[in-house]
Short mmCIF file of C-alpha atoms and ligand atoms in Angstrom, two decimals:
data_model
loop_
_atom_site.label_atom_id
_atom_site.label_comp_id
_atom_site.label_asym_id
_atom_site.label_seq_id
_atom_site.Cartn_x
_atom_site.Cartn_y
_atom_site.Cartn_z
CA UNK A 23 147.05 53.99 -224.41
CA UNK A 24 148.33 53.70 -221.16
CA UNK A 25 147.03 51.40 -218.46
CA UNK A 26 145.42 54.09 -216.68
CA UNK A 27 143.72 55.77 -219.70
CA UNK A 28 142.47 52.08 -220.55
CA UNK A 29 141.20 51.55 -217.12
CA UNK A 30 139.12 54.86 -217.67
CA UNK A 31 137.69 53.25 -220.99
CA UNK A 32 136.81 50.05 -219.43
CA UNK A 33 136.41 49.90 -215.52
CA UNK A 34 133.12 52.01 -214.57
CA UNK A 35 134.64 53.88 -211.54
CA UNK A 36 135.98 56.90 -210.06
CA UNK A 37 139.94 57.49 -211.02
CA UNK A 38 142.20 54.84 -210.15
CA UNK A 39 145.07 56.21 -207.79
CA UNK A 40 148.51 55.66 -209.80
CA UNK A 41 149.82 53.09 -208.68
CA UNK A 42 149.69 49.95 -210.67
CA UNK A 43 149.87 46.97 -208.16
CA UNK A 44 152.05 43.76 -209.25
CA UNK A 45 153.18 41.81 -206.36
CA UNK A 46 152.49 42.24 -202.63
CA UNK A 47 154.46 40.44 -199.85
CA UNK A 48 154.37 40.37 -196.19
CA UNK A 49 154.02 44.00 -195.07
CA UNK A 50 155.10 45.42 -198.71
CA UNK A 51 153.36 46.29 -201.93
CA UNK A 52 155.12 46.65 -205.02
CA UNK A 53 154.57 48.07 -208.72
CA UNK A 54 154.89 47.82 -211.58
CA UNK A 55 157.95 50.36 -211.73
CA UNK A 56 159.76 47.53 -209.17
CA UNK A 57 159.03 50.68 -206.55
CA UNK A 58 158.47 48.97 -203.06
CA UNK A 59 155.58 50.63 -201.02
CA UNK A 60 155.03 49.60 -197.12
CA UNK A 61 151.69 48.82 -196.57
CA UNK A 62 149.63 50.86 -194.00
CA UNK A 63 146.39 49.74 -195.30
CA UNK A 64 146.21 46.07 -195.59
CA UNK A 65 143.82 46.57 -198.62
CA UNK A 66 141.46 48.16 -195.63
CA UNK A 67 141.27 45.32 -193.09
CA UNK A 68 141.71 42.45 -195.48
CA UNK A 69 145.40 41.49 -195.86
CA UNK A 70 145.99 41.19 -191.57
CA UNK A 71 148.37 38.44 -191.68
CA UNK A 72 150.56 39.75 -194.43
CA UNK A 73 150.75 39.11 -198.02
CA UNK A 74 151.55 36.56 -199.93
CA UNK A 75 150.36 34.11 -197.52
CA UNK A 76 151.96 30.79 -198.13
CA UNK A 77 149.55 28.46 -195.93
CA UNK A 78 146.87 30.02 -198.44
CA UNK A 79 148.61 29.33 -201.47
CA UNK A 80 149.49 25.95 -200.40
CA UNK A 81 145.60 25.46 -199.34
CA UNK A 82 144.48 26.16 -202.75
CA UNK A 83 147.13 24.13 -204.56
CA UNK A 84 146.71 21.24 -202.39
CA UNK A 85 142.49 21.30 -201.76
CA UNK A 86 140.40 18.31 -203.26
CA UNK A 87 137.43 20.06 -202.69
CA UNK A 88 134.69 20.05 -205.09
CA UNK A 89 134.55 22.93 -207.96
CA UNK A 90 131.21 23.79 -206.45
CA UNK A 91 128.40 22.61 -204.09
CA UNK A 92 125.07 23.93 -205.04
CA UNK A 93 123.80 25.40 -201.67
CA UNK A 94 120.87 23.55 -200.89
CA UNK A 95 123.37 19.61 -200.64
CA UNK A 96 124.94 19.17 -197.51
CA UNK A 97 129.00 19.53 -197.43
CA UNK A 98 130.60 18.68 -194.52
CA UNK A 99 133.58 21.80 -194.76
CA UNK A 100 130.66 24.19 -194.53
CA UNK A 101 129.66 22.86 -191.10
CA UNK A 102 133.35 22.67 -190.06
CA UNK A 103 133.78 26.22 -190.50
CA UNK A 104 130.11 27.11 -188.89
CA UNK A 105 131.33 25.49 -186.03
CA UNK A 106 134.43 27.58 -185.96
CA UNK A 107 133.20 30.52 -186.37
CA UNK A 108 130.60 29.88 -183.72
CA UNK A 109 133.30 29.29 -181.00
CA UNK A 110 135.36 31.76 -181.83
CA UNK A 111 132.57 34.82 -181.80
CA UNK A 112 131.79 36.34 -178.57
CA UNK A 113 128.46 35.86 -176.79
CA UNK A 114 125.64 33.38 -177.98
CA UNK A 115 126.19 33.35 -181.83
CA UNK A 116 125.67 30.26 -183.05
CA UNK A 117 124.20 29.96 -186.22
CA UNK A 118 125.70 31.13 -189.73
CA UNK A 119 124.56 32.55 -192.83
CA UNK A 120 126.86 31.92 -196.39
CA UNK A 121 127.67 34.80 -197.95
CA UNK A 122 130.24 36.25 -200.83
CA UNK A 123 131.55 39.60 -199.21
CA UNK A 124 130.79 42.41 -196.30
CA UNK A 125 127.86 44.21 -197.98
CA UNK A 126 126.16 40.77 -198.77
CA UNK A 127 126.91 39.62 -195.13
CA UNK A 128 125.29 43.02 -193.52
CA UNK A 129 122.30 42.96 -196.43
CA UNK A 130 121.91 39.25 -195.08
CA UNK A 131 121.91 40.95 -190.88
CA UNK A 132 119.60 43.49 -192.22
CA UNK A 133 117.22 41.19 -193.70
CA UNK A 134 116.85 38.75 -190.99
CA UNK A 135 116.37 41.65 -188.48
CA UNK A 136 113.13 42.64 -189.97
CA UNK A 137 111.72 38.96 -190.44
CA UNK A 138 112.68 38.22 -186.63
CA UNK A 139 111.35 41.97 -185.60
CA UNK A 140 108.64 42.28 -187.91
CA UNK A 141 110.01 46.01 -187.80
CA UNK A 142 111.65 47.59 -190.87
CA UNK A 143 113.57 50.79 -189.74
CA UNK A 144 116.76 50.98 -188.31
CA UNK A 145 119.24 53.05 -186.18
CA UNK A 146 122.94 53.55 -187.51
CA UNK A 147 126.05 55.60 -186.48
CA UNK A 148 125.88 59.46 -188.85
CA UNK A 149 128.32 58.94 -191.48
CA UNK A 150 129.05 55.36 -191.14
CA UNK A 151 129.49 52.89 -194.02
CA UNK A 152 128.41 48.96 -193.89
CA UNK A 153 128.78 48.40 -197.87
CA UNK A 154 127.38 49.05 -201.45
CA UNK A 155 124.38 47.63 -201.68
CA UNK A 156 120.97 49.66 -201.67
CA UNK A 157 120.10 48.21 -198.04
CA UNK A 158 122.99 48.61 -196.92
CA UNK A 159 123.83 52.11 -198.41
CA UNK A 160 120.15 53.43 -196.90
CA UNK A 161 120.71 52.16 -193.64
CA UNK A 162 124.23 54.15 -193.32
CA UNK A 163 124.05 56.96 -195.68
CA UNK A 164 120.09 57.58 -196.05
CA UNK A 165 118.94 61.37 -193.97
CA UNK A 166 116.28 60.05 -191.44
CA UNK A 167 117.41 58.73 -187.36
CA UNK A 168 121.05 58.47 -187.19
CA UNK A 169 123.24 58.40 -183.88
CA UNK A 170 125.89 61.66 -184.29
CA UNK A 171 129.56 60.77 -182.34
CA UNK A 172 130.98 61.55 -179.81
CA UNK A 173 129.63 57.88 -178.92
CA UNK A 174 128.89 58.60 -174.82
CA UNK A 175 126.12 58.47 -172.02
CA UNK A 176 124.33 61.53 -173.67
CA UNK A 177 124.40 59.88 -177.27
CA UNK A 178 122.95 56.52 -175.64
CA UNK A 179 120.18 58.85 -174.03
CA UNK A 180 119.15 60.05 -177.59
CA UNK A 181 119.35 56.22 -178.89
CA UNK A 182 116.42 55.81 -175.99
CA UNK A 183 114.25 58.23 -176.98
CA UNK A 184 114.36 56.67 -180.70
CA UNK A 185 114.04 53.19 -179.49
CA UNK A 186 111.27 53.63 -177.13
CA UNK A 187 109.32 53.72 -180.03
CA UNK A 188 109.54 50.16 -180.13
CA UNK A 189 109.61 50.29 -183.94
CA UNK A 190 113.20 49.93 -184.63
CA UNK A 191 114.23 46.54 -186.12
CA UNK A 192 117.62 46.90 -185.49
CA UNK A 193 120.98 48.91 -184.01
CA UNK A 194 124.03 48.90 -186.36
CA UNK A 195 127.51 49.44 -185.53
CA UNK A 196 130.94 48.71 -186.12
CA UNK A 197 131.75 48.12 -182.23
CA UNK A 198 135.62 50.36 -183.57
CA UNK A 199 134.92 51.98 -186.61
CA UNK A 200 137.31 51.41 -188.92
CA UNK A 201 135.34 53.53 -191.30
CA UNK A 202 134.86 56.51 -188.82
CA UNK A 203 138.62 57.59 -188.45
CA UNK A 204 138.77 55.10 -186.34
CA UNK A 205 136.46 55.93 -183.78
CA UNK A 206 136.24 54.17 -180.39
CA UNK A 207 132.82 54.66 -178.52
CA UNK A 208 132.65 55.27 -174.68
CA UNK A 209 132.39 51.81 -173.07
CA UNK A 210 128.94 52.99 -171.34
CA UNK A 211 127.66 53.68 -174.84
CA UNK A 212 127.80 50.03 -175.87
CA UNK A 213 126.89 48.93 -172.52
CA UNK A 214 123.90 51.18 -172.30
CA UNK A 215 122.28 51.00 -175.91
CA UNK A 216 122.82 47.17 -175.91
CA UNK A 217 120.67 47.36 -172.64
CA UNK A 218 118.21 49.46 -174.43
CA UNK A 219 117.92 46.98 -177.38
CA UNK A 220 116.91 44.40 -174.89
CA UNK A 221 114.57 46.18 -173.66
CA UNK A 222 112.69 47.88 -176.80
CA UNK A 223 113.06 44.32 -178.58
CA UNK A 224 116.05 45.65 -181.08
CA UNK A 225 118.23 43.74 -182.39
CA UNK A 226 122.18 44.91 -181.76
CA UNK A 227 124.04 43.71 -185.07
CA UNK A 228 127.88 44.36 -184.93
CA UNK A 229 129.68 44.91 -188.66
CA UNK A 230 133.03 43.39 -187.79
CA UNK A 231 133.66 43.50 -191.60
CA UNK A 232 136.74 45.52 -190.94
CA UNK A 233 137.36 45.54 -187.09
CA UNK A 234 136.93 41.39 -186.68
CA UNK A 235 139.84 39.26 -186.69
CA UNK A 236 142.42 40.93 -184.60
CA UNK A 237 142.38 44.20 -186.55
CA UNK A 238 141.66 45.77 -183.23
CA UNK A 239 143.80 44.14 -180.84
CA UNK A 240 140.96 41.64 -179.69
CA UNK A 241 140.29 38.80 -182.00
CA UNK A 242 136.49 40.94 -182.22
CA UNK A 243 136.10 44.87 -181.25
CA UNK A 244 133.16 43.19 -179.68
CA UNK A 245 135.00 41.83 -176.94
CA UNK A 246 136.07 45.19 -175.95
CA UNK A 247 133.25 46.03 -174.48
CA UNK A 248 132.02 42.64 -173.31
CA UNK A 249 129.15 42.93 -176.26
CA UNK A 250 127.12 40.13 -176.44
CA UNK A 251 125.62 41.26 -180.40
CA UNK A 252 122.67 39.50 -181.51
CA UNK A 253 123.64 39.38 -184.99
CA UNK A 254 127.52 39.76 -186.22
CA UNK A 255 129.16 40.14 -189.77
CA UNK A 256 132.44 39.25 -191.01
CA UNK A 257 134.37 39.57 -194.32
CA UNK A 258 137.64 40.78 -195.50
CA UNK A 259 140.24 39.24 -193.10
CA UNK A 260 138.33 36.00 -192.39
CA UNK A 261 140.40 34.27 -195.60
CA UNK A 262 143.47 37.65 -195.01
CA UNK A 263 143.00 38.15 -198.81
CA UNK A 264 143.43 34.27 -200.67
CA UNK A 265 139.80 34.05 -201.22
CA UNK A 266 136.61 35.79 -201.14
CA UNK A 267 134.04 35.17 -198.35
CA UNK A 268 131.16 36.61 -195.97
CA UNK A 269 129.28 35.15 -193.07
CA UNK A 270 126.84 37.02 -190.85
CA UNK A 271 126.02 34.59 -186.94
CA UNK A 272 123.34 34.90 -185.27
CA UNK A 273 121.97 33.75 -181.59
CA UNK A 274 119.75 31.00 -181.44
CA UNK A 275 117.00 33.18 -180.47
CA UNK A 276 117.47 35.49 -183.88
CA UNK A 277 117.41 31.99 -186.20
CA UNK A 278 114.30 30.30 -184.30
CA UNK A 279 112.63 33.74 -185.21
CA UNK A 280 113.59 33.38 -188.30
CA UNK A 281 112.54 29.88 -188.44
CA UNK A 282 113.78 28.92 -192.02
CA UNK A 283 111.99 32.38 -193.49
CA UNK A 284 114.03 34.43 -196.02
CA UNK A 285 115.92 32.88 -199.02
CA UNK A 286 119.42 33.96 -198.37
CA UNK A 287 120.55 31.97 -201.28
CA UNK A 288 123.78 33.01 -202.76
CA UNK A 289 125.21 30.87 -205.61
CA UNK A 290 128.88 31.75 -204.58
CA UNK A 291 128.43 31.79 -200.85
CA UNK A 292 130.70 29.57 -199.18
CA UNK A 293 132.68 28.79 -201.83
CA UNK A 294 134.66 25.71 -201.29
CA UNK A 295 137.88 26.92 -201.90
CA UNK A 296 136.94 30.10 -199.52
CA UNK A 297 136.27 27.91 -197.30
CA UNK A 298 139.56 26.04 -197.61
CA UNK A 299 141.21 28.96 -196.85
CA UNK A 300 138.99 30.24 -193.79
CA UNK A 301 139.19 27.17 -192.05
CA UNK A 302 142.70 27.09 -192.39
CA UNK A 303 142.87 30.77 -191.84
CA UNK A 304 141.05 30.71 -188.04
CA UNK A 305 142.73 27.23 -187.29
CA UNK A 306 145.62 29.08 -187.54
CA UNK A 307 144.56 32.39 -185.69
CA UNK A 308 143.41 30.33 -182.92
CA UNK A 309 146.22 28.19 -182.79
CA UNK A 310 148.58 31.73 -182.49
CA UNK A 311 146.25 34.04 -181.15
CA UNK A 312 148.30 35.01 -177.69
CA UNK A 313 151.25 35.75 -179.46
CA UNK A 314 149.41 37.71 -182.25
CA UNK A 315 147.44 39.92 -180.26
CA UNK A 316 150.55 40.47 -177.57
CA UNK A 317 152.67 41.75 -180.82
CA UNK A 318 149.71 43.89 -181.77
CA UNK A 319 149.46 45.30 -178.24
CA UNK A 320 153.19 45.93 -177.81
CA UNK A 321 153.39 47.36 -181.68
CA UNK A 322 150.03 49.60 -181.08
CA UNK A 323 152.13 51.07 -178.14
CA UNK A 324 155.32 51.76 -180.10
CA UNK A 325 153.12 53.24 -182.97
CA UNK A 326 151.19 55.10 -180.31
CA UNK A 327 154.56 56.56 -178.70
CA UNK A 328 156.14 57.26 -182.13
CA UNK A 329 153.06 59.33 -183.32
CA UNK A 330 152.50 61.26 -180.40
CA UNK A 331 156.05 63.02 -180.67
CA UNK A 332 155.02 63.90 -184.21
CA UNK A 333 154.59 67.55 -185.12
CA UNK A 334 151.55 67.52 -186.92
CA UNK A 335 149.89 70.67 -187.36
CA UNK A 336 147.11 71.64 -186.31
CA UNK A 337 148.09 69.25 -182.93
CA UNK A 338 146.14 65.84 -184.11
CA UNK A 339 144.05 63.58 -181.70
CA UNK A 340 145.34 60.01 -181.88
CA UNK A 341 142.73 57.30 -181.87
CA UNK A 342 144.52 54.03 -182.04
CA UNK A 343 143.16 50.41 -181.07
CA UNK A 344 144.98 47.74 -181.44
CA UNK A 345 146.34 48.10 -184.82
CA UNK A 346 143.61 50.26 -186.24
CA UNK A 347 144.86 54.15 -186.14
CA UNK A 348 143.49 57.51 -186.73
CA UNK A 349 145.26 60.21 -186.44
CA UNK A 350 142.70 63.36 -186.37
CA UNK A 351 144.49 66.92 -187.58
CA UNK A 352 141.51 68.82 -188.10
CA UNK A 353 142.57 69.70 -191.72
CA UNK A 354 141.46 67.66 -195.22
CA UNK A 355 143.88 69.34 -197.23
CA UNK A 356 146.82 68.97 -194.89
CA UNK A 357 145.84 65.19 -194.34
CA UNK A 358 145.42 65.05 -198.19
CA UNK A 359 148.83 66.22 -198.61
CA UNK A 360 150.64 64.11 -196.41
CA UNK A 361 148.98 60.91 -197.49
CA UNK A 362 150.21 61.82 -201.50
CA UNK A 363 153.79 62.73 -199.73
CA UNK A 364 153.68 59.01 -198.22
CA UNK A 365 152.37 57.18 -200.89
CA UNK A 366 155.91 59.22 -202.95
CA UNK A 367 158.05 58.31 -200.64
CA UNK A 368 156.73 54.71 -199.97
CA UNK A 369 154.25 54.34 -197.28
CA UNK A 370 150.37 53.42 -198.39
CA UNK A 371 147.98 54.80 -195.76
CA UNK A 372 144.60 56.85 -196.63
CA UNK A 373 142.70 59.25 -195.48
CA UNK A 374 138.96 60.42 -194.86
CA UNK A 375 137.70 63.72 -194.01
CA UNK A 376 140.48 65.22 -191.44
CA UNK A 377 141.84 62.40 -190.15
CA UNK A 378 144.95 59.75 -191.61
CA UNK A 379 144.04 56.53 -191.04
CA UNK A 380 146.67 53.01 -190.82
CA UNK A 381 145.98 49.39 -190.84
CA UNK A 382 148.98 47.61 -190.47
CA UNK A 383 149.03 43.95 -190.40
CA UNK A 384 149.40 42.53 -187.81
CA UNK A 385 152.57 40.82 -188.17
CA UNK A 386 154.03 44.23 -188.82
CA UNK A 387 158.23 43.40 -187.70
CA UNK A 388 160.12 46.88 -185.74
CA UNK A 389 162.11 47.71 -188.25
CA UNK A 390 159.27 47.78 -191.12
CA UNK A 391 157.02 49.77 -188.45
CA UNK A 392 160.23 52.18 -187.85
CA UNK A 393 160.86 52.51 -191.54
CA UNK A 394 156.64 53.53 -192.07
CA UNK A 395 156.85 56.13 -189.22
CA UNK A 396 160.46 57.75 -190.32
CA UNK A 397 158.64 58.04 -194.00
CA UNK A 398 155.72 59.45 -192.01
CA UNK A 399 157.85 62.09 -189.91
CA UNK A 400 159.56 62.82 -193.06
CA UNK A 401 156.15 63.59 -195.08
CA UNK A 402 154.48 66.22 -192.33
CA UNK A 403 157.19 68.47 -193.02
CA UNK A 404 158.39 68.46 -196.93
CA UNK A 405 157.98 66.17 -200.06
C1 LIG B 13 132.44 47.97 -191.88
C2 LIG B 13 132.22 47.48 -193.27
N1 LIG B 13 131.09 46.82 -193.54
C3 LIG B 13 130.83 46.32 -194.77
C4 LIG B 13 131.72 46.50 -195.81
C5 LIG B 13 131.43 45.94 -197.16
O1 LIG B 13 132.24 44.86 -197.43
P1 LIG B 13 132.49 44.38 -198.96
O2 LIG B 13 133.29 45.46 -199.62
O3 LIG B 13 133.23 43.07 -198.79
O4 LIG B 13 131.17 44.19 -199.59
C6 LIG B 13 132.94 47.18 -195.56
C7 LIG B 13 133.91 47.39 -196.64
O5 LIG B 13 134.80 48.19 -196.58
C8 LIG B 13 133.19 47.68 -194.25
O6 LIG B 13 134.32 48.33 -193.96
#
């Protein structure tokens, strides 16, 4: 049996795309074949410094940290990277909650908004997607109150008219959605309905699961917008792939609500090698962070240029911030059949509905970016 037909007998999932992943490095992934693949998709969000990270490895190699720390003991690395994260998030965040992953981090947001509320519904953007678990999947995916895009004045007026009811725990978004085709709202959207949660007593929780961490040009899509969330979640590119890790801040005023209420144990939360890596991960980000987000602004304009003297047909909408990209045609199957032609002739992006989308890391060099947009150019037309 081969090691797809295996992976049918054994992994519960949907089809595994063919291509069997041994090494990545930098801004390449290669299989098992030896073929070399650029990477346009950072593993969605998670690999934004490059592969093969050798601060990481060396991290790991080199950490004395404990095997484990049962939650409830005090360890001084778990404050260090609280601390971090708290000056590094926009706005009042202060306080942290441990957590393994995304949906855990969001299911954690989601949680603590109804025990500071006392509400239980909430309000989230049609079609959007904040991770697997049940909460999480109802809030995004469940029929009920959802807010449809274009993200403008006239959606913020229909967000009133739902909040007024003053029943609404909390407002979910991903300030860019990464998960939307990349979809940037109007700035007097997020200005207006973060106004609105103030007043109806909701609570404005960004997912920065995908966006956070420079994926957007800012070191949090937040800041875009000057949003001051009450609650925030990160994941993904907070350890850029070494280790496994969640956290969801919150303001002051969200944890004295809160006041010690809620479990949120999670035996792997925080682990201490995660939080080797994260500490040494955002030490690092801060450290570089002018000349990482000026590449990503001068590279999202040289993507931008390149793609909008592409032919694509039907003509496609570009929707690029920082280095998150969407390129809208208006047709599945086309967009289908480009992203096969790419992934043939060496370029890994994906799709979803009608629109390609690209995550590039961040430390994506001119010649690598040249070589993804020549394979690109090459795939609208012919395989
Ligand atoms: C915006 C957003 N939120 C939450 C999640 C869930 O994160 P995880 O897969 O780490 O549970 C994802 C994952 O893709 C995401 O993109």
């Amino acid at each position: 049996m081969n090691l797809k037909q295996l992976d049918r007998r054994f992994l519960a999932r949907e089809e595994a795309e063919d291509l069997e992943v041994v090494r990545s490095q930098g801004s390449f992934v290669f299989d098992a074949r030896g073929k070399k693949y650029i990477d346009f998709l950072s593993g969605w969000c998670v690999g934004n410094f490059g592969w093969g990270n050798e601060r990481a490895r060396r991290v790991i190699a080199r950490s004395k940290a404990p095997d484990y720390v049962y939650p409830y003991y005090l360890y001084r690395p778990w404050v260090e990277l609280a601390q971090l994260l708290a000056e590094i998030t926009p706005g009042k965040l202060r306080k942290c909650y441990r957590a393994t992953g995304g949906s855990e981090a969001v299911d954690m947001a989601l949680q603590l908004a109804t025990i500071a509320t006392g509400r239980k519904k909430f309000l989230a953007i049609e079609g959007s997607y904040h991770g697997n678990s049940i909460a999480t999947i109802r809030v995004a995916q469940s029929s009920g109150r959802k807010v449809k895009p274009p993200l403008d004045e006239s959606a913020a007026a229909r967000v009133e008219t739902i909040l007024q009811k003053r029943d609404v725990a909390a407002f979910i978004m991903e300030p860019i959605s990464c998960n939307l085709g990349v979809l940037i709202p109007e700035r007097e959207f997020i200005t207006r309905v973060s106004a609105l949660c103030r007043r109806y007593g909701t609570l404005f929780i960004a997912d920065e699961v995908a966006c956070g961490f420079g994926r957007t040009g800012a070191l949090f899509a937040s800041e875009h917008f000057d949003l001051e969330p009450d609650i925030l979640c990160m994941a993904k590119a907070i350890t850029g792939g070494a280790a496994p890790m969640g956290a969801t801040i919150v303001t002051p005023d969200v944890a004295d609500a809160v006041d010690g209420e809620g479990g949120f144990y999670s035996t792997y939360g925080w682990h201490p090698l995660s939080v080797d890596v994260a500490i040494d991960n955002i030490r690092w980000i801060v450290k570089n962070q002018r000349r990482l987000l000026r590449g990503v602004s001068e590279m999202s304009d040289y993507i931008r240029d390149r793609l909008s003297e592409m032919k694509f047909k039907p003509p496609a909408k570009l929707r690029i911030k920082g280095m998150a990209i969407g390129v809208e045609t208006g047709d599945e199957d086309y967009v289908d059949k480009i992203t096969e032609r790419c992934r043939k002739n060496g370029l890994l992006l994906t799709s979803s509905d009608n629109t390609l989308t690209m995550f590039p890391p961040l430390t994506l060099e001119r010649e690598t970016a040249d070589d993804a947009l020549d394979i690109l150019e090459r795939s609208l037309k012919s395989r």
